[in-house]
mmCIF file with all atom_site columns, C-alpha atoms in Angstrom:
data_model
loop_
_atom_site.group_PDB
_atom_site.id
_atom_site.type_symbol
_atom_site.label_atom_id
_atom_site.label_alt_id
_atom_site.label_comp_id
_atom_site.label_asym_id
_atom_site.label_entity_id
_atom_site.label_seq_id
_atom_site.pdbx_PDB_ins_code
_atom_site.Cartn_x
_atom_site.Cartn_y
_atom_site.Cartn_z
_atom_site.occupancy
_atom_site.B_iso_or_equiv
_atom_site.pdbx_formal_charge
_atom_site.auth_seq_id
_atom_site.auth_comp_id
_atom_site.auth_asym_id
_atom_site.auth_atom_id
_atom_site.pdbx_PDB_model_num
ATOM 1   C CA . MET A 1 1   ? 8.891   22.324  9.357   1.00 0.00 ? 1   MET A CA 1
ATOM 2   C CA . ALA A 1 2   ? 10.454  21.120  6.129   1.00 0.00 ? 2   ALA A CA 1
ATOM 3   C CA . GLU A 1 3   ? 8.460   21.534  2.975   1.00 0.00 ? 3   GLU A CA 1
ATOM 4   C CA . THR A 1 4   ? 6.842   18.278  1.876   1.00 0.00 ? 4   THR A CA 1
ATOM 5   C CA . SER A 1 5   ? 7.299   16.822  -1.569  1.00 0.00 ? 5   SER A CA 1
ATOM 6   C CA . PRO A 1 6   ? 4.507   16.972  -4.172  1.00 0.00 ? 6   PRO A CA 1
ATOM 7   C CA . GLU A 1 7   ? 3.903   13.251  -3.633  1.00 0.00 ? 7   GLU A CA 1
ATOM 8   C CA . MET A 1 8   ? 2.877   13.930  -0.074  1.00 0.00 ? 8   MET A CA 1
ATOM 9   C CA . ARG A 1 9   ? 0.088   16.390  -0.784  1.00 0.00 ? 9   ARG A CA 1
ATOM 10  C CA . LEU A 1 10  ? -3.290  15.102  0.406   1.00 0.00 ? 10  LEU A CA 1
ATOM 11  C CA . PHE A 1 11  ? -5.244  17.787  -1.451  1.00 0.00 ? 11  PHE A CA 1
ATOM 12  C CA . SER A 1 12  ? -4.809  19.265  -4.912  1.00 0.00 ? 12  SER A CA 1
ATOM 13  C CA . PRO A 1 13  ? -4.286  23.040  -5.367  1.00 0.00 ? 13  PRO A CA 1
ATOM 14  C CA . GLU A 1 14  ? -8.046  23.187  -6.037  1.00 0.00 ? 14  GLU A CA 1
ATOM 15  C CA . GLY A 1 15  ? -8.813  21.438  -2.733  1.00 0.00 ? 15  GLY A CA 1
ATOM 16  C CA . GLU A 1 16  ? -9.658  18.056  -4.248  1.00 0.00 ? 16  GLU A CA 1
ATOM 17  C CA . ARG A 1 17  ? -8.987  15.066  -2.032  1.00 0.00 ? 17  ARG A CA 1
ATOM 18  C CA . LEU A 1 18  ? -6.040  12.907  -3.121  1.00 0.00 ? 18  LEU A CA 1
ATOM 19  C CA . TYR A 1 19  ? -6.583  9.995   -0.721  1.00 0.00 ? 19  TYR A CA 1
ATOM 20  C CA . LEU A 1 20  ? -9.199  7.250   -0.517  1.00 0.00 ? 20  LEU A CA 1
ATOM 21  C CA . SER A 1 21  ? -11.657 7.443   2.361   1.00 0.00 ? 21  SER A CA 1
ATOM 22  C CA . ALA A 1 22  ? -12.404 4.427   4.550   1.00 0.00 ? 22  ALA A CA 1
ATOM 23  C CA . ASP A 1 23  ? -15.565 3.732   2.546   1.00 0.00 ? 23  ASP A CA 1
ATOM 24  C CA . GLU A 1 24  ? -13.723 3.948   -0.773  1.00 0.00 ? 24  GLU A CA 1
ATOM 25  C CA . ARG A 1 25  ? -10.958 1.614   0.435   1.00 0.00 ? 25  ARG A CA 1
ATOM 26  C CA . GLU A 1 26  ? -13.608 -0.936  1.423   1.00 0.00 ? 26  GLU A CA 1
ATOM 27  C CA . ARG A 1 27  ? -15.336 -0.591  -1.946  1.00 0.00 ? 27  ARG A CA 1
ATOM 28  C CA . PHE A 1 28  ? -12.011 -0.992  -3.752  1.00 0.00 ? 28  PHE A CA 1
ATOM 29  C CA . LEU A 1 29  ? -11.277 -4.236  -1.915  1.00 0.00 ? 29  LEU A CA 1
ATOM 30  C CA . LYS A 1 30  ? -14.762 -5.569  -2.630  1.00 0.00 ? 30  LYS A CA 1
ATOM 31  C CA . ALA A 1 31  ? -14.592 -4.636  -6.324  1.00 0.00 ? 31  ALA A CA 1
ATOM 32  C CA . ALA A 1 32  ? -11.239 -6.431  -6.629  1.00 0.00 ? 32  ALA A CA 1
ATOM 33  C CA . LEU A 1 33  ? -12.983 -9.740  -5.863  1.00 0.00 ? 33  LEU A CA 1
ATOM 34  C CA . GLU A 1 34  ? -14.244 -9.779  -9.458  1.00 0.00 ? 34  GLU A CA 1
ATOM 35  C CA . GLU A 1 35  ? -10.689 -9.853  -10.809 1.00 0.00 ? 35  GLU A CA 1
ATOM 36  C CA . GLU A 1 36  ? -8.687  -12.975 -11.629 1.00 0.00 ? 36  GLU A CA 1
ATOM 37  C CA . ARG A 1 37  ? -7.089  -14.383 -8.504  1.00 0.00 ? 37  ARG A CA 1
ATOM 38  C CA . GLU A 1 38  ? -3.573  -12.998 -9.130  1.00 0.00 ? 38  GLU A CA 1
ATOM 39  C CA . ASN A 1 39  ? -4.943  -9.541  -9.889  1.00 0.00 ? 39  ASN A CA 1
ATOM 40  C CA . ARG A 1 40  ? -7.276  -9.709  -6.905  1.00 0.00 ? 40  ARG A CA 1
ATOM 41  C CA . LEU A 1 41  ? -4.352  -10.496 -4.619  1.00 0.00 ? 41  LEU A CA 1
ATOM 42  C CA . PHE A 1 42  ? -2.265  -7.695  -6.094  1.00 0.00 ? 42  PHE A CA 1
ATOM 43  C CA . CYS A 1 43  ? -5.007  -5.227  -5.174  1.00 0.00 ? 43  CYS A CA 1
ATOM 44  C CA . ALA A 1 44  ? -5.332  -6.753  -1.704  1.00 0.00 ? 44  ALA A CA 1
ATOM 45  C CA . VAL A 1 45  ? -1.599  -6.362  -1.078  1.00 0.00 ? 45  VAL A CA 1
ATOM 46  C CA . LEU A 1 46  ? -1.790  -2.676  -2.014  1.00 0.00 ? 46  LEU A CA 1
ATOM 47  C CA . HIS A 1 47  ? -4.807  -2.225  0.246   1.00 0.00 ? 47  HIS A CA 1
ATOM 48  C CA . TYR A 1 48  ? -3.359  -3.930  3.333   1.00 0.00 ? 48  TYR A CA 1
ATOM 49  C CA . THR A 1 49  ? 0.208   -2.612  3.114   1.00 0.00 ? 49  THR A CA 1
ATOM 50  C CA . GLY A 1 50  ? 0.162   0.844   1.539   1.00 0.00 ? 50  GLY A CA 1
ATOM 51  C CA . ALA A 1 51  ? 2.945   -0.339  -0.774  1.00 0.00 ? 51  ALA A CA 1
ATOM 52  C CA . ARG A 1 52  ? 3.621   1.333   -4.082  1.00 0.00 ? 52  ARG A CA 1
ATOM 53  C CA . PRO A 1 53  ? 2.709   -0.840  -7.108  1.00 0.00 ? 53  PRO A CA 1
ATOM 54  C CA . SER A 1 54  ? 6.390   -1.086  -8.095  1.00 0.00 ? 54  SER A CA 1
ATOM 55  C CA . GLU A 1 55  ? 7.203   -2.359  -4.597  1.00 0.00 ? 55  GLU A CA 1
ATOM 56  C CA . ALA A 1 56  ? 4.429   -4.947  -4.726  1.00 0.00 ? 56  ALA A CA 1
ATOM 57  C CA . LEU A 1 57  ? 5.655   -6.128  -8.136  1.00 0.00 ? 57  LEU A CA 1
ATOM 58  C CA . ASP A 1 58  ? 9.092   -6.626  -6.586  1.00 0.00 ? 58  ASP A CA 1
ATOM 59  C CA . LEU A 1 59  ? 7.711   -8.913  -3.835  1.00 0.00 ? 59  LEU A CA 1
ATOM 60  C CA . THR A 1 60  ? 9.212   -12.430 -3.791  1.00 0.00 ? 60  THR A CA 1
ATOM 61  C CA . PRO A 1 61  ? 8.309   -15.622 -1.859  1.00 0.00 ? 61  PRO A CA 1
ATOM 62  C CA . GLU A 1 62  ? 11.380  -15.296 0.355   1.00 0.00 ? 62  GLU A CA 1
ATOM 63  C CA . ARG A 1 63  ? 10.080  -11.942 1.608   1.00 0.00 ? 63  ARG A CA 1
ATOM 64  C CA . ILE A 1 64  ? 6.786   -13.432 2.818   1.00 0.00 ? 64  ILE A CA 1
ATOM 65  C CA . SER A 1 65  ? 6.838   -14.905 6.320   1.00 0.00 ? 65  SER A CA 1
ATOM 66  C CA . LEU A 1 66  ? 4.061   -17.457 6.683   1.00 0.00 ? 66  LEU A CA 1
ATOM 67  C CA . SER A 1 67  ? 4.750   -17.923 10.387  1.00 0.00 ? 67  SER A CA 1
ATOM 68  C CA . ASP A 1 68  ? 4.932   -14.230 11.295  1.00 0.00 ? 68  ASP A CA 1
ATOM 69  C CA . GLY A 1 69  ? 2.255   -13.051 8.850   1.00 0.00 ? 69  GLY A CA 1
ATOM 70  C CA . THR A 1 70  ? 4.418   -10.319 7.364   1.00 0.00 ? 70  THR A CA 1
ATOM 71  C CA . LEU A 1 71  ? 5.466   -9.024  3.959   1.00 0.00 ? 71  LEU A CA 1
ATOM 72  C CA . THR A 1 72  ? 8.847   -7.374  3.489   1.00 0.00 ? 72  THR A CA 1
ATOM 73  C CA . PHE A 1 73  ? 9.180   -4.752  0.764   1.00 0.00 ? 73  PHE A CA 1
ATOM 74  C CA . LYS A 1 74  ? 12.224  -3.173  -0.760  1.00 0.00 ? 74  LYS A CA 1
ATOM 75  C CA . THR A 1 75  ? 11.625  0.559   -0.519  1.00 0.00 ? 75  THR A CA 1
ATOM 76  C CA . LEU A 1 76  ? 12.067  1.731   -4.103  1.00 0.00 ? 76  LEU A CA 1
ATOM 77  C CA . LYS A 1 77  ? 11.267  5.435   -3.779  1.00 0.00 ? 77  LYS A CA 1
ATOM 78  C CA . LYS A 1 78  ? 14.354  6.418   -1.798  1.00 0.00 ? 78  LYS A CA 1
ATOM 79  C CA . ARG A 1 79  ? 17.230  8.096   -3.587  1.00 0.00 ? 79  ARG A CA 1
ATOM 80  C CA . LYS A 1 80  ? 19.942  5.632   -4.599  1.00 0.00 ? 80  LYS A CA 1
ATOM 81  C CA . LYS A 1 81  ? 22.798  8.004   -3.755  1.00 0.00 ? 81  LYS A CA 1
ATOM 82  C CA . ASP A 1 82  ? 23.522  10.087  -0.684  1.00 0.00 ? 82  ASP A CA 1
ATOM 83  C CA . SER A 1 83  ? 24.286  13.808  -0.643  1.00 0.00 ? 83  SER A CA 1
ATOM 84  C CA . GLU A 1 84  ? 27.936  13.056  -1.476  1.00 0.00 ? 84  GLU A CA 1
ATOM 85  C CA . GLY A 1 85  ? 27.076  10.887  -4.474  1.00 0.00 ? 85  GLY A CA 1
ATOM 86  C CA . ARG A 1 86  ? 27.839  7.566   -2.801  1.00 0.00 ? 86  ARG A CA 1
ATOM 87  C CA . LEU A 1 87  ? 25.661  4.557   -3.584  1.00 0.00 ? 87  LEU A CA 1
ATOM 88  C CA . LYS A 1 88  ? 23.276  3.820   -0.708  1.00 0.00 ? 88  LYS A CA 1
ATOM 89  C CA . GLN A 1 89  ? 22.389  0.336   0.544   1.00 0.00 ? 89  GLN A CA 1
ATOM 90  C CA . PRO A 1 90  ? 18.860  -0.930  -0.254  1.00 0.00 ? 90  PRO A CA 1
ATOM 91  C CA . LYS A 1 91  ? 16.244  -0.294  2.443   1.00 0.00 ? 91  LYS A CA 1
ATOM 92  C CA . PHE A 1 92  ? 13.600  -2.846  3.419   1.00 0.00 ? 92  PHE A CA 1
ATOM 93  C CA . ARG A 1 93  ? 10.502  -2.590  5.578   1.00 0.00 ? 93  ARG A CA 1
ATOM 94  C CA . THR A 1 94  ? 8.323   -5.331  7.072   1.00 0.00 ? 94  THR A CA 1
ATOM 95  C CA . ILE A 1 95  ? 4.543   -4.946  7.302   1.00 0.00 ? 95  ILE A CA 1
ATOM 96  C CA . PRO A 1 96  ? 2.169   -7.217  9.264   1.00 0.00 ? 96  PRO A CA 1
ATOM 97  C CA . VAL A 1 97  ? -0.921  -8.265  7.299   1.00 0.00 ? 97  VAL A CA 1
ATOM 98  C CA . PRO A 1 98  ? -4.117  -10.220 8.108   1.00 0.00 ? 98  PRO A CA 1
ATOM 99  C CA . ASP A 1 99  ? -3.826  -14.001 8.239   1.00 0.00 ? 99  ASP A CA 1
ATOM 100 C CA . LYS A 1 100 ? -6.411  -14.314 5.469   1.00 0.00 ? 100 LYS A CA 1
ATOM 101 C CA . LEU A 1 101 ? -4.109  -12.460 3.080   1.00 0.00 ? 101 LEU A CA 1
ATOM 102 C CA . ILE A 1 102 ? -1.202  -14.761 3.942   1.00 0.00 ? 102 ILE A CA 1
ATOM 103 C CA . ASP A 1 103 ? -3.442  -17.796 3.368   1.00 0.00 ? 103 ASP A CA 1
ATOM 104 C CA . GLU A 1 104 ? -4.597  -16.492 -0.019  1.00 0.00 ? 104 GLU A CA 1
ATOM 105 C CA . LEU A 1 105 ? -1.037  -15.742 -1.099  1.00 0.00 ? 105 LEU A CA 1
ATOM 106 C CA . ASP A 1 106 ? -0.059  -19.282 -0.095  1.00 0.00 ? 106 ASP A CA 1
ATOM 107 C CA . LEU A 1 107 ? -2.968  -20.859 -1.977  1.00 0.00 ? 107 LEU A CA 1
ATOM 108 C CA . VAL A 1 108 ? -2.418  -18.877 -5.168  1.00 0.00 ? 108 VAL A CA 1
ATOM 109 C CA . PHE A 1 109 ? 1.380   -18.919 -5.280  1.00 0.00 ? 109 PHE A CA 1
ATOM 110 C CA . ASP A 1 110 ? 2.010   -22.225 -3.459  1.00 0.00 ? 110 ASP A CA 1
ATOM 111 C CA . LEU A 1 111 ? 4.342   -20.559 -0.980  1.00 0.00 ? 111 LEU A CA 1
ATOM 112 C CA . ARG A 1 112 ? 4.693   -23.471 1.434   1.00 0.00 ? 112 ARG A CA 1
ATOM 113 C CA . ARG A 1 113 ? 5.842   -25.788 -1.325  1.00 0.00 ? 113 ARG A CA 1
ATOM 114 C CA . ILE A 1 114 ? 8.292   -23.173 -2.562  1.00 0.00 ? 114 ILE A CA 1
ATOM 115 C CA . ASP A 1 115 ? 9.567   -22.775 0.990   1.00 0.00 ? 115 ASP A CA 1
ATOM 116 C CA . ARG A 1 116 ? 10.120  -26.535 1.314   1.00 0.00 ? 116 ARG A CA 1
ATOM 117 C CA . THR A 1 117 ? 11.866  -26.941 -2.014  1.00 0.00 ? 117 THR A CA 1
ATOM 118 C CA . GLY A 1 118 ? 13.761  -23.647 -1.964  1.00 0.00 ? 118 GLY A CA 1
ATOM 119 C CA . LYS A 1 119 ? 13.092  -23.165 -5.673  1.00 0.00 ? 119 LYS A CA 1
ATOM 120 C CA . ALA A 1 120 ? 12.608  -19.723 -7.211  1.00 0.00 ? 120 ALA A CA 1
ATOM 121 C CA . THR A 1 121 ? 12.218  -18.026 -3.844  1.00 0.00 ? 121 THR A CA 1
ATOM 122 C CA . ASN A 1 122 ? 13.747  -14.821 -5.211  1.00 0.00 ? 122 ASN A CA 1
ATOM 123 C CA . SER A 1 123 ? 11.534  -14.597 -8.297  1.00 0.00 ? 123 SER A CA 1
ATOM 124 C CA . PRO A 1 124 ? 8.768   -11.952 -8.167  1.00 0.00 ? 124 PRO A CA 1
ATOM 125 C CA . LEU A 1 125 ? 5.253   -13.272 -7.534  1.00 0.00 ? 125 LEU A CA 1
ATOM 126 C CA . TRP A 1 126 ? 3.776   -11.120 -10.294 1.00 0.00 ? 126 TRP A CA 1
ATOM 127 C CA . THR A 1 127 ? 5.291   -10.926 -13.768 1.00 0.00 ? 127 THR A CA 1
ATOM 128 C CA . ILE A 1 128 ? 3.085   -8.114  -15.056 1.00 0.00 ? 128 ILE A CA 1
ATOM 129 C CA . SER A 1 129 ? 4.439   -4.714  -16.092 1.00 0.00 ? 129 SER A CA 1
ATOM 130 C CA . ARG A 1 130 ? 3.925   -1.498  -14.160 1.00 0.00 ? 130 ARG A CA 1
ATOM 131 C CA . SER A 1 131 ? 1.547   -0.228  -16.848 1.00 0.00 ? 131 SER A CA 1
ATOM 132 C CA . THR A 1 132 ? -0.541  -3.401  -16.542 1.00 0.00 ? 132 THR A CA 1
ATOM 133 C CA . ALA A 1 133 ? -0.592  -3.003  -12.766 1.00 0.00 ? 133 ALA A CA 1
ATOM 134 C CA . TRP A 1 134 ? -1.806  0.572   -13.208 1.00 0.00 ? 134 TRP A CA 1
ATOM 135 C CA . ARG A 1 135 ? -4.597  -0.602  -15.524 1.00 0.00 ? 135 ARG A CA 1
ATOM 136 C CA . ILE A 1 136 ? -5.706  -3.213  -12.976 1.00 0.00 ? 136 ILE A CA 1
ATOM 137 C CA . VAL A 1 137 ? -5.987  -0.589  -10.248 1.00 0.00 ? 137 VAL A CA 1
ATOM 138 C CA . LYS A 1 138 ? -7.824  1.794   -12.578 1.00 0.00 ? 138 LYS A CA 1
ATOM 139 C CA . ARG A 1 139 ? -10.268 -0.935  -13.621 1.00 0.00 ? 139 ARG A CA 1
ATOM 140 C CA . VAL A 1 140 ? -11.047 -1.846  -10.019 1.00 0.00 ? 140 VAL A CA 1
ATOM 141 C CA . MET A 1 141 ? -11.479 1.822   -9.091  1.00 0.00 ? 141 MET A CA 1
ATOM 142 C CA . ASP A 1 142 ? -13.971 2.232   -11.945 1.00 0.00 ? 142 ASP A CA 1
ATOM 143 C CA . ARG A 1 143 ? -15.859 -0.899  -10.895 1.00 0.00 ? 143 ARG A CA 1
ATOM 144 C CA . ALA A 1 144 ? -16.013 0.395   -7.325  1.00 0.00 ? 144 ALA A CA 1
ATOM 145 C CA . GLY A 1 145 ? -17.459 3.691   -8.534  1.00 0.00 ? 145 GLY A CA 1
ATOM 146 C CA . ILE A 1 146 ? -14.485 5.661   -7.225  1.00 0.00 ? 146 ILE A CA 1
ATOM 147 C CA . THR A 1 147 ? -13.867 8.750   -9.335  1.00 0.00 ? 147 THR A CA 1
ATOM 148 C CA . GLY A 1 148 ? -11.764 11.854  -8.942  1.00 0.00 ? 148 GLY A CA 1
ATOM 149 C CA . LYS A 1 149 ? -8.105  12.539  -8.390  1.00 0.00 ? 149 LYS A CA 1
ATOM 150 C CA . GLN A 1 150 ? -7.993  10.138  -5.456  1.00 0.00 ? 150 GLN A CA 1
ATOM 151 C CA . ALA A 1 151 ? -8.823  7.141   -7.692  1.00 0.00 ? 151 ALA A CA 1
ATOM 152 C CA . THR A 1 152 ? -5.196  6.064   -8.094  1.00 0.00 ? 152 THR A CA 1
ATOM 153 C CA . SER A 1 153 ? -2.707  3.707   -6.465  1.00 0.00 ? 153 SER A CA 1
ATOM 154 C CA . LYS A 1 154 ? -1.220  6.753   -4.734  1.00 0.00 ? 154 LYS A CA 1
ATOM 155 C CA . GLY A 1 155 ? -4.658  7.595   -3.379  1.00 0.00 ? 155 GLY A CA 1
ATOM 156 C CA . LEU A 1 156 ? -4.891  4.053   -2.043  1.00 0.00 ? 156 LEU A CA 1
ATOM 157 C CA . ARG A 1 157 ? -1.464  4.390   -0.408  1.00 0.00 ? 157 ARG A CA 1
ATOM 158 C CA . HIS A 1 158 ? -2.407  7.693   1.210   1.00 0.00 ? 158 HIS A CA 1
ATOM 159 C CA . GLY A 1 159 ? -5.674  6.120   2.380   1.00 0.00 ? 159 GLY A CA 1
ATOM 160 C CA . PHE A 1 160 ? -3.697  3.387   4.126   1.00 0.00 ? 160 PHE A CA 1
ATOM 161 C CA . GLY A 1 161 ? -1.589  5.960   5.939   1.00 0.00 ? 161 GLY A CA 1
ATOM 162 C CA . ILE A 1 162 ? -4.653  7.821   7.149   1.00 0.00 ? 162 ILE A CA 1
ATOM 163 C CA . ALA A 1 163 ? -6.413  4.595   8.182   1.00 0.00 ? 163 ALA A CA 1
ATOM 164 C CA . MET A 1 164 ? -3.473  3.699   10.422  1.00 0.00 ? 164 MET A CA 1
ATOM 165 C CA . LEU A 1 165 ? -3.976  6.965   12.326  1.00 0.00 ? 165 LEU A CA 1
ATOM 166 C CA . ALA A 1 166 ? -7.779  7.262   12.246  1.00 0.00 ? 166 ALA A CA 1
ATOM 167 C CA . GLY A 1 167 ? -8.703  4.141   14.218  1.00 0.00 ? 167 GLY A CA 1
ATOM 168 C CA . ASN A 1 168 ? -9.512  3.804   17.895  1.00 0.00 ? 168 ASN A CA 1
ATOM 169 C CA . LYS A 1 169 ? -5.886  2.835   18.501  1.00 0.00 ? 169 LYS A CA 1
ATOM 170 C CA . PRO A 1 170 ? -3.847  4.964   16.077  1.00 0.00 ? 170 PRO A CA 1
ATOM 171 C CA . LEU A 1 171 ? -0.291  3.913   15.380  1.00 0.00 ? 171 LEU A CA 1
ATOM 172 C CA . PRO A 1 172 ? 2.560   6.028   16.742  1.00 0.00 ? 172 PRO A CA 1
ATOM 173 C CA . LEU A 1 173 ? 3.978   8.198   13.977  1.00 0.00 ? 173 LEU A CA 1
ATOM 174 C CA . ASN A 1 174 ? 7.401   6.559   14.141  1.00 0.00 ? 174 ASN A CA 1
ATOM 175 C CA . ILE A 1 175 ? 5.868   3.129   13.479  1.00 0.00 ? 175 ILE A CA 1
ATOM 176 C CA . LEU A 1 176 ? 3.754   4.442   10.590  1.00 0.00 ? 176 LEU A CA 1
ATOM 177 C CA . ARG A 1 177 ? 6.883   6.135   9.226   1.00 0.00 ? 177 ARG A CA 1
ATOM 178 C CA . ASP A 1 178 ? 8.593   2.745   9.079   1.00 0.00 ? 178 ASP A CA 1
ATOM 179 C CA . LEU A 1 179 ? 5.553   1.037   7.519   1.00 0.00 ? 179 LEU A CA 1
ATOM 180 C CA . MET A 1 180 ? 5.339   3.702   4.805   1.00 0.00 ? 180 MET A CA 1
ATOM 181 C CA . GLY A 1 181 ? 9.079   3.685   4.142   1.00 0.00 ? 181 GLY A CA 1
ATOM 182 C CA . HIS A 1 182 ? 9.530   7.360   4.933   1.00 0.00 ? 182 HIS A CA 1
ATOM 183 C CA . THR A 1 183 ? 12.930  8.709   5.894   1.00 0.00 ? 183 THR A CA 1
ATOM 184 C CA . ASP A 1 184 ? 11.628  11.308  8.329   1.00 0.00 ? 184 ASP A CA 1
ATOM 185 C CA . THR A 1 185 ? 8.623   11.386  10.671  1.00 0.00 ? 185 THR A CA 1
ATOM 186 C CA . LYS A 1 186 ? 7.964   14.948  9.435   1.00 0.00 ? 186 LYS A CA 1
ATOM 187 C CA . THR A 1 187 ? 6.898   13.417  6.123   1.00 0.00 ? 187 THR A CA 1
ATOM 188 C CA . THR A 1 188 ? 4.473   11.069  7.887   1.00 0.00 ? 188 THR A CA 1
ATOM 189 C CA . GLU A 1 189 ? 2.928   13.941  9.849   1.00 0.00 ? 189 GLU A CA 1
ATOM 190 C CA . ILE A 1 190 ? 1.064   15.081  6.739   1.00 0.00 ? 190 ILE A CA 1
ATOM 191 C CA . TYR A 1 191 ? -1.482  12.316  7.347   1.00 0.00 ? 191 TYR A CA 1
ATOM 192 C CA . LEU A 1 192 ? -2.549  14.073  10.521  1.00 0.00 ? 192 LEU A CA 1
ATOM 193 C CA . GLN A 1 193 ? -4.011  16.819  8.305   1.00 0.00 ? 193 GLN A CA 1
ATOM 194 C CA . ALA A 1 194 ? -6.768  14.531  7.090   1.00 0.00 ? 194 ALA A CA 1
ATOM 195 C CA . ILE A 1 195 ? -7.664  12.813  10.354  1.00 0.00 ? 195 ILE A CA 1
ATOM 196 C CA . GLY A 1 196 ? -10.282 15.363  11.348  1.00 0.00 ? 196 GLY A CA 1
ATOM 197 C CA . SER A 1 197 ? -12.293 15.108  8.134   1.00 0.00 ? 197 SER A CA 1
ATOM 198 C CA . GLU A 1 198 ? -11.863 11.341  8.022   1.00 0.00 ? 198 GLU A CA 1
ATOM 199 C CA . LYS A 1 199 ? -13.171 10.885  11.563  1.00 0.00 ? 199 LYS A CA 1
ATOM 200 C CA . ARG A 1 200 ? -16.125 13.130  10.801  1.00 0.00 ? 200 ARG A CA 1
ATOM 201 C CA . GLN A 1 201 ? -16.997 10.990  7.797   1.00 0.00 ? 201 GLN A CA 1
ATOM 202 C CA . LEU A 1 202 ? -16.853 7.832   9.917   1.00 0.00 ? 202 LEU A CA 1
ATOM 203 C CA . VAL A 1 203 ? -19.109 9.392   12.550  1.00 0.00 ? 203 VAL A CA 1
ATOM 204 C CA . MET A 1 204 ? -21.612 10.694  10.007  1.00 0.00 ? 204 MET A CA 1
ATOM 205 C CA . GLN A 1 205 ? -21.925 7.249   8.447   1.00 0.00 ? 205 GLN A CA 1
ATOM 206 C CA . ALA A 1 206 ? -23.433 6.048   11.718  1.00 0.00 ? 206 ALA A CA 1
ATOM 207 C CA . TRP A 1 207 ? -26.378 8.417   11.221  1.00 0.00 ? 207 TRP A CA 1
ATOM 208 C CA . GLU A 1 208 ? -27.156 7.519   7.614   1.00 0.00 ? 208 GLU A CA 1
#
């Protein structure tokens, strides 16, 4: 099996968890409700899609399908050149999201009107910087009482990947690979490492 990149570690060298648990993801989403509406939606998009903050900041109205309930992201982590130094074509991935998220995006960013008029459909929804986005996530993590090395946007992304495999109807790895924007299913397989501990936590919560 190919060696995974440092980004794909789910535990630090000291054994500290680098992903958000199901409970922490729920607390993060709840804590985001106290943010201004644009910031709240930014956090919700990260939560429901597993997108990187830079990918969410790149999201435009034309990449939101109101009828299908999907968001399409440009995968920004992939290398821009192939092994022979040739420029690679951009890669996109489409992720289904809850109807309530689509409705909130429409209400806040007036997507249906934009769709009718065709104006500024390729302009990003959020105009904040990456550092500001990072501060928003950090603030919400603090408000949710989430501490440790997992309290990052990467921890939220990893938590999404695990959640897609830990449910009663886990996604096939090839579908999760596409949702995460991975090149190889071997990269996605790392999330299987955490399923056992995550399921135990879910079961133990029933006895508390």
